[in-house]
Short mmCIF file of the N, C-alpha and C atoms (twelve columns), coordinates in Angstrom:
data_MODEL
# 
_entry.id   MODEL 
# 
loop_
_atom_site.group_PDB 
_atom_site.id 
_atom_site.type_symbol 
_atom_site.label_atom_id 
_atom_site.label_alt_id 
_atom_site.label_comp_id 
_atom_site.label_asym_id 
_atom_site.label_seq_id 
_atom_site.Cartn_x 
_atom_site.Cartn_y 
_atom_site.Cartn_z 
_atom_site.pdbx_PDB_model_num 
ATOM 1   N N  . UNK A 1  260.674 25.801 23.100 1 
ATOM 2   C CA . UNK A 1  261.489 26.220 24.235 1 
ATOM 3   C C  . UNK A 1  262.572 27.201 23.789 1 
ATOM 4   N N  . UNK A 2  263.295 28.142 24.988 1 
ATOM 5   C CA . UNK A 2  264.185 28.948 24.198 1 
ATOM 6   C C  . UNK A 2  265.011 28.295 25.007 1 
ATOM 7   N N  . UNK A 3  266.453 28.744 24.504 1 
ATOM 8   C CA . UNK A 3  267.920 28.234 24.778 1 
ATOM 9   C C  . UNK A 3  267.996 29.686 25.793 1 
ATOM 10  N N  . UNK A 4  267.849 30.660 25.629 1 
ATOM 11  C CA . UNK A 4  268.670 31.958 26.547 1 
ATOM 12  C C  . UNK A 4  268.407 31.321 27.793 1 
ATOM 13  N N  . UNK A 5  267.755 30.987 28.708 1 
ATOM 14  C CA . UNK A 5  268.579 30.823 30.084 1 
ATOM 15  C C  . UNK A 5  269.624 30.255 29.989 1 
ATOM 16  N N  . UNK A 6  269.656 28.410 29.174 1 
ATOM 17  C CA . UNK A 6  270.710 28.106 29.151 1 
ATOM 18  C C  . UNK A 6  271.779 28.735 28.846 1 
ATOM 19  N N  . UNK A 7  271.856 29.311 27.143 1 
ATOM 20  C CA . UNK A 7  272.893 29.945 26.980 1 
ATOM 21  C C  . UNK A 7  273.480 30.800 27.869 1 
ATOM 22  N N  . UNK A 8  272.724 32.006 28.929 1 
ATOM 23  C CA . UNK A 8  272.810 32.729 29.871 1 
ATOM 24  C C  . UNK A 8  273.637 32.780 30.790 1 
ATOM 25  N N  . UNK A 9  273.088 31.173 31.579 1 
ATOM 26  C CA . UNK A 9  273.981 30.126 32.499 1 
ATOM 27  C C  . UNK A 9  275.478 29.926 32.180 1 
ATOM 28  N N  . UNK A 10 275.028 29.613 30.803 1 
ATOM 29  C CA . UNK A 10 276.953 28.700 29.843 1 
ATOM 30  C C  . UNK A 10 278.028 30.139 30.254 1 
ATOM 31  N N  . UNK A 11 277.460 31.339 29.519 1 
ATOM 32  C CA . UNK A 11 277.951 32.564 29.727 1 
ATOM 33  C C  . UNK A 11 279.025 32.949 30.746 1 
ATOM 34  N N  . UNK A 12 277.776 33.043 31.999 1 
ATOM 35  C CA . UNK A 12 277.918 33.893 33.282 1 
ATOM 36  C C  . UNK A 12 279.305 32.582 33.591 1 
ATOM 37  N N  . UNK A 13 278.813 31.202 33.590 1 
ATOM 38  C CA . UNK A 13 279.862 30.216 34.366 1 
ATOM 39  C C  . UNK A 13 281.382 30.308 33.763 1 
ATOM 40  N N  . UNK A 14 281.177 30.575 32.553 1 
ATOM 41  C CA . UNK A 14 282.612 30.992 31.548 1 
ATOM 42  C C  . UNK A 14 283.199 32.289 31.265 1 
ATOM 43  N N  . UNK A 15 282.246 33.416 32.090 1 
ATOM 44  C CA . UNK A 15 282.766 34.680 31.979 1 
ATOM 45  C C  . UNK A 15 283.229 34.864 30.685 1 
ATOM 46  N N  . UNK A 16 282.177 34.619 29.442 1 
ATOM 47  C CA . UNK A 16 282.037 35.087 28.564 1 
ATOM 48  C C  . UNK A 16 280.710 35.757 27.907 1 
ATOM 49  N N  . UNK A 17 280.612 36.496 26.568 1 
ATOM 50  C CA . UNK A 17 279.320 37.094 26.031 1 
ATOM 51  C C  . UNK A 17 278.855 36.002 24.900 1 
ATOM 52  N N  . UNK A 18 278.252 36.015 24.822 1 
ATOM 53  C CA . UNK A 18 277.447 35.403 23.601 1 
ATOM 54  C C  . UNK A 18 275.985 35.860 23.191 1 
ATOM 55  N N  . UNK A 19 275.998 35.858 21.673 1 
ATOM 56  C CA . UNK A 19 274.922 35.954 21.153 1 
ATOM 57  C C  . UNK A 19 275.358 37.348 20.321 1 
ATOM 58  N N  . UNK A 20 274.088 38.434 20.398 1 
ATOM 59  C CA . UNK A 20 274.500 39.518 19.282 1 
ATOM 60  C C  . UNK A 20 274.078 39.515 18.074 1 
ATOM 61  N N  . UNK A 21 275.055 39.924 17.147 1 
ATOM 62  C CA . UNK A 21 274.055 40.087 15.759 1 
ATOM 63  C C  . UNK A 21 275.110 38.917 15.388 1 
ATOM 64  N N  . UNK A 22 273.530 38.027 14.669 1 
ATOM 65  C CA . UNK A 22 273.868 36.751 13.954 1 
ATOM 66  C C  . UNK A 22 273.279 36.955 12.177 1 
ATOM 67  N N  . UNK A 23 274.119 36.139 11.781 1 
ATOM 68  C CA . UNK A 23 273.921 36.848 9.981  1 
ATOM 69  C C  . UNK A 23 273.480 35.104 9.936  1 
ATOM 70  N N  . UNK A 24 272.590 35.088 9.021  1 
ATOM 71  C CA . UNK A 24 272.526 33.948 8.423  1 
ATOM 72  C C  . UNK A 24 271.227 33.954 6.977  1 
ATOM 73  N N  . UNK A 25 272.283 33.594 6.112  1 
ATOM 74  C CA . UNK A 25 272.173 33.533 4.473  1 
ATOM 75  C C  . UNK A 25 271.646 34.933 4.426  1 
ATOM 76  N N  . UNK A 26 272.943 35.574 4.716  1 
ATOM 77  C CA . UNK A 26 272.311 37.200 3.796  1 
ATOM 78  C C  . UNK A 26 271.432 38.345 4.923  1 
ATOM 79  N N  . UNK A 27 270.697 37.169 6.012  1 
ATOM 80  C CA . UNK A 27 269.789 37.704 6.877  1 
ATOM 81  C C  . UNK A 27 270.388 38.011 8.336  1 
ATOM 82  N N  . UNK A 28 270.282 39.532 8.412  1 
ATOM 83  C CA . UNK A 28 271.065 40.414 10.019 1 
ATOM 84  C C  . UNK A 28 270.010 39.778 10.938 1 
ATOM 85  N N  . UNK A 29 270.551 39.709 12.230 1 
ATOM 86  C CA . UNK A 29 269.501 39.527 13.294 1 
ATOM 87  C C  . UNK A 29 269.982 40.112 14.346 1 
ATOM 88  N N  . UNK A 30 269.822 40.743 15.445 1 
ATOM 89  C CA . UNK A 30 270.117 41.429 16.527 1 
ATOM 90  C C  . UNK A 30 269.323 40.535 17.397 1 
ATOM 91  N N  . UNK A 31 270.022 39.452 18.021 1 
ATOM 92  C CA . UNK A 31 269.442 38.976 19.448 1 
ATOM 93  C C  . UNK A 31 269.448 39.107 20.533 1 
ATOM 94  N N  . UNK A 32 270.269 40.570 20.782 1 
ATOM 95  C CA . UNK A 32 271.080 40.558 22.237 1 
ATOM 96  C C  . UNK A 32 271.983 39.495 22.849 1 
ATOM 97  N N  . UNK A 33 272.575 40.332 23.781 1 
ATOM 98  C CA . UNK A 33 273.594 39.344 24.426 1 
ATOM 99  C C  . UNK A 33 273.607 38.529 25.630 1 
ATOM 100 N N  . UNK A 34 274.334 37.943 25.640 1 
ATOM 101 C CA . UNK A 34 273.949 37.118 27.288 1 
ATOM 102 C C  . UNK A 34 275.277 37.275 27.492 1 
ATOM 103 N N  . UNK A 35 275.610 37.550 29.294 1 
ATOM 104 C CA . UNK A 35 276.440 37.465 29.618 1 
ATOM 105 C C  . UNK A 35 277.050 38.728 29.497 1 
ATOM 106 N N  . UNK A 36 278.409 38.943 30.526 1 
ATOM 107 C CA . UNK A 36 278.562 40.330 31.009 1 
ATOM 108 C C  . UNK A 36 280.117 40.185 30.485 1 
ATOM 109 N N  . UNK A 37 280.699 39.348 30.013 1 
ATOM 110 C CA . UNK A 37 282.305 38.837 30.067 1 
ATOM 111 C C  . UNK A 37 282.692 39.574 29.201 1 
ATOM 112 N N  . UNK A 38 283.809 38.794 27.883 1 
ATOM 113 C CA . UNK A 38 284.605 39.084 27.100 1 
ATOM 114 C C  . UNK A 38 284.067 38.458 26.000 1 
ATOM 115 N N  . UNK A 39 283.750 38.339 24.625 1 
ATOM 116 C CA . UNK A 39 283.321 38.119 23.509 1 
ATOM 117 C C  . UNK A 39 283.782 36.380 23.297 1 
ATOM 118 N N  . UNK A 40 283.214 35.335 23.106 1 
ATOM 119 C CA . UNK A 40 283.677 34.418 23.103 1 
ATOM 120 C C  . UNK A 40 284.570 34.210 21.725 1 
ATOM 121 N N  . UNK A 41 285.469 33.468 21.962 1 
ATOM 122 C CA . UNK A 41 286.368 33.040 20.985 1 
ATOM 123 C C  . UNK A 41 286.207 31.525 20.632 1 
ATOM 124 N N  . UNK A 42 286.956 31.185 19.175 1 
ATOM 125 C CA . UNK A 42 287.047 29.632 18.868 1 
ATOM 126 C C  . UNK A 42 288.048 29.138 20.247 1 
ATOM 127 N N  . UNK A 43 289.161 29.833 20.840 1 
ATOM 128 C CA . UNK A 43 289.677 29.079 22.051 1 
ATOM 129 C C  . UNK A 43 288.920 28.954 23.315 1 
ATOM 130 N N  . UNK A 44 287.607 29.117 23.300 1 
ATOM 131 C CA . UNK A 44 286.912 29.216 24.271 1 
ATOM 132 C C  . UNK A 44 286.325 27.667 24.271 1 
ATOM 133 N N  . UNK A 45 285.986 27.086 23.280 1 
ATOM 134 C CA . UNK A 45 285.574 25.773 22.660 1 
ATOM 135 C C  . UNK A 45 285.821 24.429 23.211 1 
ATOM 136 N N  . UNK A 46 287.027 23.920 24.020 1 
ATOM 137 C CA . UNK A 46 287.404 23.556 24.688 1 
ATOM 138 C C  . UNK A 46 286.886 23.629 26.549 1 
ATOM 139 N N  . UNK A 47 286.754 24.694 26.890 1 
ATOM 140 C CA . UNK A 47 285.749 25.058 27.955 1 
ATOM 141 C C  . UNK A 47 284.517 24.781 27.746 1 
ATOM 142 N N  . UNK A 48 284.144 25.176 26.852 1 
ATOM 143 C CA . UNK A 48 282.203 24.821 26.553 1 
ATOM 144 C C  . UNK A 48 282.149 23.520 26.454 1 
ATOM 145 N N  . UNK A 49 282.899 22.860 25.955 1 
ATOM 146 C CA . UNK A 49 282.704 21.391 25.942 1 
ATOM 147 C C  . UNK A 49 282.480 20.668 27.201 1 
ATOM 148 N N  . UNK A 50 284.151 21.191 27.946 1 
ATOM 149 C CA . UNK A 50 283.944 20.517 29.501 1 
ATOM 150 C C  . UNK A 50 282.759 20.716 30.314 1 
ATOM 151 N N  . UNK A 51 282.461 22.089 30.239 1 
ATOM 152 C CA . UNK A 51 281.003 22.918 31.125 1 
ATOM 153 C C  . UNK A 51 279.981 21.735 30.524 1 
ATOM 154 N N  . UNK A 52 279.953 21.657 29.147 1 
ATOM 155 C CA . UNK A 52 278.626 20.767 28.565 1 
ATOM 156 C C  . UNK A 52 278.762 19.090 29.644 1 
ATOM 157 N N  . UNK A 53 279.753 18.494 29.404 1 
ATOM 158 C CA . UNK A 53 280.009 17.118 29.872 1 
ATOM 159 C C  . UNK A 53 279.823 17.078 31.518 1 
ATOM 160 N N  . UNK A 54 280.385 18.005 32.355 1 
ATOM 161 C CA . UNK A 54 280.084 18.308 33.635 1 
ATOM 162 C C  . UNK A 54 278.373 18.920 33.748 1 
ATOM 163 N N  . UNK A 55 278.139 19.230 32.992 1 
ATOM 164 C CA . UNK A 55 276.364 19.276 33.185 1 
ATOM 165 C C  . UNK A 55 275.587 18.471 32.913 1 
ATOM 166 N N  . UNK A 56 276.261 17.175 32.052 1 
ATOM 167 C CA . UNK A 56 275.255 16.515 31.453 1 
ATOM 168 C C  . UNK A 56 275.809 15.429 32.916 1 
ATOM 169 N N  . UNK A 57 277.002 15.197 33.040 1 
ATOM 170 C CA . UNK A 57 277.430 14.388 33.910 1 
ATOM 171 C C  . UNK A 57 276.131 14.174 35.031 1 
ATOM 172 N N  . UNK A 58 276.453 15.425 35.472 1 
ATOM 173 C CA . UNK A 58 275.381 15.665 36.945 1 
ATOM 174 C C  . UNK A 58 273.921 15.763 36.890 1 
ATOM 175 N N  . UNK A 59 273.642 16.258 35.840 1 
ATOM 176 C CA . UNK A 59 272.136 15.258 34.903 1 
ATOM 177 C C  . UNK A 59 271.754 13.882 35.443 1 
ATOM 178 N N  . UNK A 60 272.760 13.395 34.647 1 
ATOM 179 C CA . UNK A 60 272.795 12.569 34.892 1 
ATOM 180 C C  . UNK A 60 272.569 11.214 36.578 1 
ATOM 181 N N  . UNK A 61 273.776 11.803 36.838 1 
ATOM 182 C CA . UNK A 61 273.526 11.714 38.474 1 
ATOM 183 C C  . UNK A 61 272.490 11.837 38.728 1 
ATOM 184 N N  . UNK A 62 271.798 13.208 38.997 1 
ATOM 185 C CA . UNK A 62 271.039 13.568 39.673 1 
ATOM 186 C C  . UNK A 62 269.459 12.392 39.325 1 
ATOM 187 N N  . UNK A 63 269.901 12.038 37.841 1 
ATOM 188 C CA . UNK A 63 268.425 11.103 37.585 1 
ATOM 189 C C  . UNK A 63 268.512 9.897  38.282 1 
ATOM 190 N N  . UNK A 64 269.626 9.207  38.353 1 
ATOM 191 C CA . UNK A 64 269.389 7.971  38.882 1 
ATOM 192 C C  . UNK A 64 269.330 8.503  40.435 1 
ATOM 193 N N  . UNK A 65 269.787 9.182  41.128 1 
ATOM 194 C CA . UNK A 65 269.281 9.518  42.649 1 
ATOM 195 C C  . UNK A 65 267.595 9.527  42.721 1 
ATOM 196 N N  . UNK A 66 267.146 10.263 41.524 1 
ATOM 197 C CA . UNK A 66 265.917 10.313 41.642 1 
ATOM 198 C C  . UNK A 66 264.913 8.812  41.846 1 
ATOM 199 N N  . UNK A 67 265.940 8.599  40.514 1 
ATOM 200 C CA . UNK A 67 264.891 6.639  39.808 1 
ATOM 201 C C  . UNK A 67 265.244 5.770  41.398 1 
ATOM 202 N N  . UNK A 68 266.283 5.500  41.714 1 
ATOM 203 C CA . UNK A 68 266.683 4.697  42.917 1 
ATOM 204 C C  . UNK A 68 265.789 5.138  43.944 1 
ATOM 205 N N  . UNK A 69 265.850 6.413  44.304 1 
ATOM 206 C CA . UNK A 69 264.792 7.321  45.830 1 
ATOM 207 C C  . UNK A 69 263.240 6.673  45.541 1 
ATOM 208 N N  . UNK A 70 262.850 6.764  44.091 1 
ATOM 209 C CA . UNK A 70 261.056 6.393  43.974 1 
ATOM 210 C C  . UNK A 70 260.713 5.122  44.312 1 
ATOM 211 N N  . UNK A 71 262.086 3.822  44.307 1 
ATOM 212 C CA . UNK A 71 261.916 2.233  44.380 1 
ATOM 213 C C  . UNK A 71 261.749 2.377  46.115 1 
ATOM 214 N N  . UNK A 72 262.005 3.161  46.608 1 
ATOM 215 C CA . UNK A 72 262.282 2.954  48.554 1 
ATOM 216 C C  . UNK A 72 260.308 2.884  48.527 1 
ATOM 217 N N  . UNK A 73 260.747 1.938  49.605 1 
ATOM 218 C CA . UNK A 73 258.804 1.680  50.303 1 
ATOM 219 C C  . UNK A 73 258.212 0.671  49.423 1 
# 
């Protein structure tokens, strides 16, 4: 599976960019960017968290609406 929609989503909702060129051990990568904002920062970190917990929250939710709705009949 890929992460870019998600990441995409995280982005656009935080009016920030992410992604770009990622270095790892020595190795350049150009992944493009997601998102139209401002370059994310380490003070951004704090927001991504909440966005994460409010998505998983309603995940959440949304499953037991489901599991409870299939027991009717």
């Amino acid at each position: 599976p890929n992460a870019g929609p998600v990441e995409a989503s995280a982005a656009g909702a935080l009016g920030i960019r992410l992604g770009g060129v990622n270095r790892y051990e020595g190795h350049v990568e150009d992944r493009g960017e997601l998102g139209d904002g401002r370059p994310a920062t380490v003070s951004d970190l704090p927001r991504v968290a909440r966005l994460s917990r409010i998505v998983g929250a309603a995940a959440l939710a949304a499953s037991v609406v489901v599991a409870l709705g299939g027991r009717r009949g």
